[in-house]
Amino acid sequence: MTNKTAILERNVFLERFVTYREVFSEYYKTMSLIDRGEALTYETYSRLTDNFLLNVKNFVKLCESFIEKHNLQNSRIERSLNNYFINLIESLKCMDLDKNTFDKGYLKTAKCKVIKSENSFVKSIGIDLI
């Protein structure tokens, strides 16, 4: 594979990353809407969690494919992506599905961790593919 092709594929992958980043950001906004009672009636924390995890699963598959195609197993990119996914999933702990409650403080802290892991990933992709 030429350098030009690798750079193009990396850029496409980064675009998908940014798209999913926006999707997850919208989920966080929806959590706040549910908390304020401004969400659609059928939108619940439980439903939101299921959809969030489905998107994480889809994005994990896309990332695994990219990692395998470019032989990046055990690389800084893979480690930073794994950390990112852990932080995304951990952020869901701000919701208590049984009590249908939401902890804004926990979400704020969790979002900071997610942002930090996003930045770490973006830095790593420039290092391991060049």
PDB file of C-alpha atoms in Angstrom:
ATOM      1  CA  MET A   1       0.000   0.000   0.000  1.00  0.00           C
ATOM      2  CA  THR A   2       1.352   3.392  -0.887  1.00  0.00           C
ATOM      3  CA  ASN A   3       1.811   6.205   1.593  1.00  0.00           C
ATOM      4  CA  LYS A   4      -0.821   8.192  -0.281  1.00  0.00           C
ATOM      5  CA  THR A   5      -3.408   5.411   0.122  1.00  0.00           C
ATOM      6  CA  ALA A   6      -2.565   4.946   3.796  1.00  0.00           C
ATOM      7  CA  ILE A   7      -2.982   8.663   4.445  1.00  0.00           C
ATOM      8  CA  LEU A   8      -6.299   8.702   2.588  1.00  0.00           C
ATOM      9  CA  GLU A   9      -7.578   5.726   4.582  1.00  0.00           C
ATOM     10  CA  ARG A  10      -6.406   7.332   7.825  1.00  0.00           C
ATOM     11  CA  ASN A  11      -8.291  10.513   6.945  1.00  0.00           C
ATOM     12  CA  VAL A  12     -11.475   8.568   6.164  1.00  0.00           C
ATOM     13  CA  PHE A  13     -11.101   6.741   9.469  1.00  0.00           C
ATOM     14  CA  LEU A  14     -10.641  10.046  11.307  1.00  0.00           C
ATOM     15  CA  GLU A  15     -13.805  11.392   9.650  1.00  0.00           C
ATOM     16  CA  ARG A  16     -15.728   8.392  10.941  1.00  0.00           C
ATOM     17  CA  PHE A  17     -14.221   8.949  14.376  1.00  0.00           C
ATOM     18  CA  VAL A  18     -15.420  12.559  14.355  1.00  0.00           C
ATOM     19  CA  THR A  19     -18.875  11.459  13.209  1.00  0.00           C
ATOM     20  CA  TYR A  20     -19.187   8.925  16.024  1.00  0.00           C
ATOM     21  CA  ARG A  21     -17.815  11.505  18.446  1.00  0.00           C
ATOM     22  CA  GLU A  22     -20.729  13.774  17.518  1.00  0.00           C
ATOM     23  CA  VAL A  23     -23.191  10.888  17.883  1.00  0.00           C
ATOM     24  CA  PHE A  24     -21.983  10.182  21.413  1.00  0.00           C
ATOM     25  CA  SER A  25     -22.095  13.889  22.221  1.00  0.00           C
ATOM     26  CA  GLU A  26     -25.762  13.938  21.195  1.00  0.00           C
ATOM     27  CA  TYR A  27     -26.451  11.059  23.574  1.00  0.00           C
ATOM     28  CA  TYR A  28     -25.026  13.116  26.425  1.00  0.00           C
ATOM     29  CA  LYS A  29     -27.277  16.017  25.451  1.00  0.00           C
ATOM     30  CA  THR A  30     -30.274  13.677  25.377  1.00  0.00           C
ATOM     31  CA  MET A  31     -29.458  12.521  28.924  1.00  0.00           C
ATOM     32  CA  SER A  32     -29.840  16.112  30.064  1.00  0.00           C
ATOM     33  CA  LEU A  33     -33.094  16.489  28.116  1.00  0.00           C
ATOM     34  CA  ILE A  34     -34.522  13.381  29.777  1.00  0.00           C
ATOM     35  CA  ASP A  35     -33.415  14.705  33.168  1.00  0.00           C
ATOM     36  CA  ARG A  36     -35.213  18.006  32.553  1.00  0.00           C
ATOM     37  CA  GLY A  37     -38.320  16.240  31.245  1.00  0.00           C
ATOM     38  CA  GLU A  38     -37.899  17.778  27.788  1.00  0.00           C
ATOM     39  CA  ALA A  39     -37.302  14.564  25.829  1.00  0.00           C
ATOM     40  CA  LEU A  40     -39.900  12.692  23.839  1.00  0.00           C
ATOM     41  CA  THR A  41     -42.114  10.501  26.005  1.00  0.00           C
ATOM     42  CA  TYR A  42     -40.681   7.225  24.752  1.00  0.00           C
ATOM     43  CA  GLU A  43     -37.069   8.343  25.325  1.00  0.00           C
ATOM     44  CA  THR A  44     -35.818   6.794  28.557  1.00  0.00           C
ATOM     45  CA  TYR A  45     -32.402   6.253  30.101  1.00  0.00           C
ATOM     46  CA  SER A  46     -32.758   2.540  29.424  1.00  0.00           C
ATOM     47  CA  ARG A  47     -33.533   3.046  25.729  1.00  0.00           C
ATOM     48  CA  LEU A  48     -30.786   5.628  25.447  1.00  0.00           C
ATOM     49  CA  THR A  49     -28.285   3.216  27.012  1.00  0.00           C
ATOM     50  CA  ASP A  50     -29.235   0.436  24.597  1.00  0.00           C
ATOM     51  CA  ASN A  51     -28.817   2.714  21.575  1.00  0.00           C
ATOM     52  CA  PHE A  52     -25.565   4.163  22.926  1.00  0.00           C
ATOM     53  CA  LEU A  53     -24.077   0.685  23.389  1.00  0.00           C
ATOM     54  CA  LEU A  54     -25.237  -0.364  19.925  1.00  0.00           C
ATOM     55  CA  ASN A  55     -23.343   2.575  18.435  1.00  0.00           C
ATOM     56  CA  VAL A  56     -20.263   1.752  20.515  1.00  0.00           C
ATOM     57  CA  LYS A  57     -20.426  -1.833  19.224  1.00  0.00           C
ATOM     58  CA  ASN A  58     -20.703  -0.668  15.608  1.00  0.00           C
ATOM     59  CA  PHE A  59     -17.799   1.722  16.021  1.00  0.00           C
ATOM     60  CA  VAL A  60     -15.678  -0.962  17.708  1.00  0.00           C
ATOM     61  CA  LYS A  61     -16.208  -3.199  14.667  1.00  0.00           C
ATOM     62  CA  LEU A  62     -15.132  -0.416  12.328  1.00  0.00           C
ATOM     63  CA  CYS A  63     -12.039   0.247  14.448  1.00  0.00           C
ATOM     64  CA  GLU A  64     -11.128  -3.432  14.644  1.00  0.00           C
ATOM     65  CA  SER A  65     -11.289  -3.652  10.865  1.00  0.00           C
ATOM     66  CA  PHE A  66      -9.011  -0.628  10.500  1.00  0.00           C
ATOM     67  CA  ILE A  67      -6.552  -1.975  13.100  1.00  0.00           C
ATOM     68  CA  GLU A  68      -6.364  -5.378  11.418  1.00  0.00           C
ATOM     69  CA  LYS A  69      -6.066  -3.985   7.887  1.00  0.00           C
ATOM     70  CA  HIS A  70      -3.103  -1.815   8.883  1.00  0.00           C
ATOM     71  CA  ASN A  71      -1.509  -4.366  11.237  1.00  0.00           C
ATOM     72  CA  LEU A  72      -1.805  -2.040  14.220  1.00  0.00           C
ATOM     73  CA  GLN A  73      -2.449  -4.704  16.850  1.00  0.00           C
ATOM     74  CA  ASN A  74      -0.805  -3.807  20.176  1.00  0.00           C
ATOM     75  CA  SER A  75       0.001  -0.341  18.872  1.00  0.00           C
ATOM     76  CA  ARG A  76      -0.495   2.992  20.563  1.00  0.00           C
ATOM     77  CA  ILE A  77      -3.523   3.532  18.311  1.00  0.00           C
ATOM     78  CA  GLU A  78      -5.189   0.340  19.474  1.00  0.00           C
ATOM     79  CA  ARG A  79      -4.443   1.073  23.130  1.00  0.00           C
ATOM     80  CA  SER A  80      -5.801   4.608  22.874  1.00  0.00           C
ATOM     81  CA  LEU A  81      -8.958   3.373  21.139  1.00  0.00           C
ATOM     82  CA  ASN A  82      -9.475   0.734  23.825  1.00  0.00           C
ATOM     83  CA  ASN A  83      -9.119   3.410  26.497  1.00  0.00           C
ATOM     84  CA  TYR A  84     -11.583   5.605  24.602  1.00  0.00           C
ATOM     85  CA  PHE A  85     -14.177   2.816  24.469  1.00  0.00           C
ATOM     86  CA  ILE A  86     -13.718   2.052  28.159  1.00  0.00           C
ATOM     87  CA  ASN A  87     -14.301   5.712  28.997  1.00  0.00           C
ATOM     88  CA  LEU A  88     -17.382   5.858  26.767  1.00  0.00           C
ATOM     89  CA  ILE A  89     -18.930   2.844  28.449  1.00  0.00           C
ATOM     90  CA  GLU A  90     -17.937   4.050  31.919  1.00  0.00           C
ATOM     91  CA  SER A  91     -19.722   7.333  31.220  1.00  0.00           C
ATOM     92  CA  LEU A  92     -23.023   5.458  31.246  1.00  0.00           C
ATOM     93  CA  LYS A  93     -22.631   4.933  34.985  1.00  0.00           C
ATOM     94  CA  CYS A  94     -24.071   8.428  35.407  1.00  0.00           C
ATOM     95  CA  MET A  95     -27.513   6.879  34.921  1.00  0.00           C
ATOM     96  CA  ASP A  96     -29.361   4.680  37.374  1.00  0.00           C
ATOM     97  CA  LEU A  97     -31.713   2.707  35.165  1.00  0.00           C
ATOM     98  CA  ASP A  98     -33.605   1.170  38.092  1.00  0.00           C
ATOM     99  CA  LYS A  99     -34.411   4.525  39.681  1.00  0.00           C
ATOM    100  CA  ASN A 100     -34.492   6.375  36.348  1.00  0.00           C
ATOM    101  CA  THR A 101     -32.125   9.030  37.703  1.00  0.00           C
ATOM    102  CA  PHE A 102     -29.131  10.877  36.341  1.00  0.00           C
ATOM    103  CA  ASP A 103     -25.964  12.108  38.100  1.00  0.00           C
ATOM    104  CA  LYS A 104     -24.828  15.314  36.354  1.00  0.00           C
ATOM    105  CA  GLY A 105     -21.591  15.525  38.344  1.00  0.00           C
ATOM    106  CA  TYR A 106     -20.529  12.022  37.369  1.00  0.00           C
ATOM    107  CA  LEU A 107     -21.319  12.739  33.715  1.00  0.00           C
ATOM    108  CA  LYS A 108     -19.239  15.912  33.769  1.00  0.00           C
ATOM    109  CA  THR A 109     -16.241  13.994  35.125  1.00  0.00           C
ATOM    110  CA  ALA A 110     -16.819  11.111  32.692  1.00  0.00           C
ATOM    111  CA  LYS A 111     -17.053  13.463  29.707  1.00  0.00           C
ATOM    112  CA  CYS A 112     -13.689  14.978  30.679  1.00  0.00           C
ATOM    113  CA  LYS A 113     -12.168  11.483  30.608  1.00  0.00           C
ATOM    114  CA  VAL A 114     -13.771  10.780  27.234  1.00  0.00           C
ATOM    115  CA  ILE A 115     -12.398  14.028  25.790  1.00  0.00           C
ATOM    116  CA  LYS A 116      -8.941  13.262  27.164  1.00  0.00           C
ATOM    117  CA  SER A 117      -9.008   9.799  25.572  1.00  0.00           C
ATOM    118  CA  GLU A 118     -10.252  11.279  22.276  1.00  0.00           C
ATOM    119  CA  ASN A 119      -7.275  13.633  22.231  1.00  0.00           C
ATOM    120  CA  SER A 120      -4.927  10.790  23.059  1.00  0.00           C
ATOM    121  CA  PHE A 121      -6.293   8.777  20.142  1.00  0.00           C
ATOM    122  CA  VAL A 122      -5.987  11.662  17.673  1.00  0.00           C
ATOM    123  CA  LYS A 123      -2.356  12.169  18.715  1.00  0.00           C
ATOM    124  CA  SER A 124      -1.625   8.452  18.413  1.00  0.00           C
ATOM    125  CA  ILE A 125      -2.960   8.081  14.906  1.00  0.00           C
ATOM    126  CA  GLY A 126      -0.415  10.550  13.591  1.00  0.00           C
ATOM    127  CA  ILE A 127       2.424   8.710  15.280  1.00  0.00           C
ATOM    128  CA  ASP A 128       1.769   5.102  14.303  1.00  0.00           C
ATOM    129  CA  LEU A 129       0.806   5.524  10.652  1.00  0.00           C
ATOM    130  CA  ILE A 130       3.548   7.800   9.426  1.00  0.00           C
TER     131      ILE A 130
END
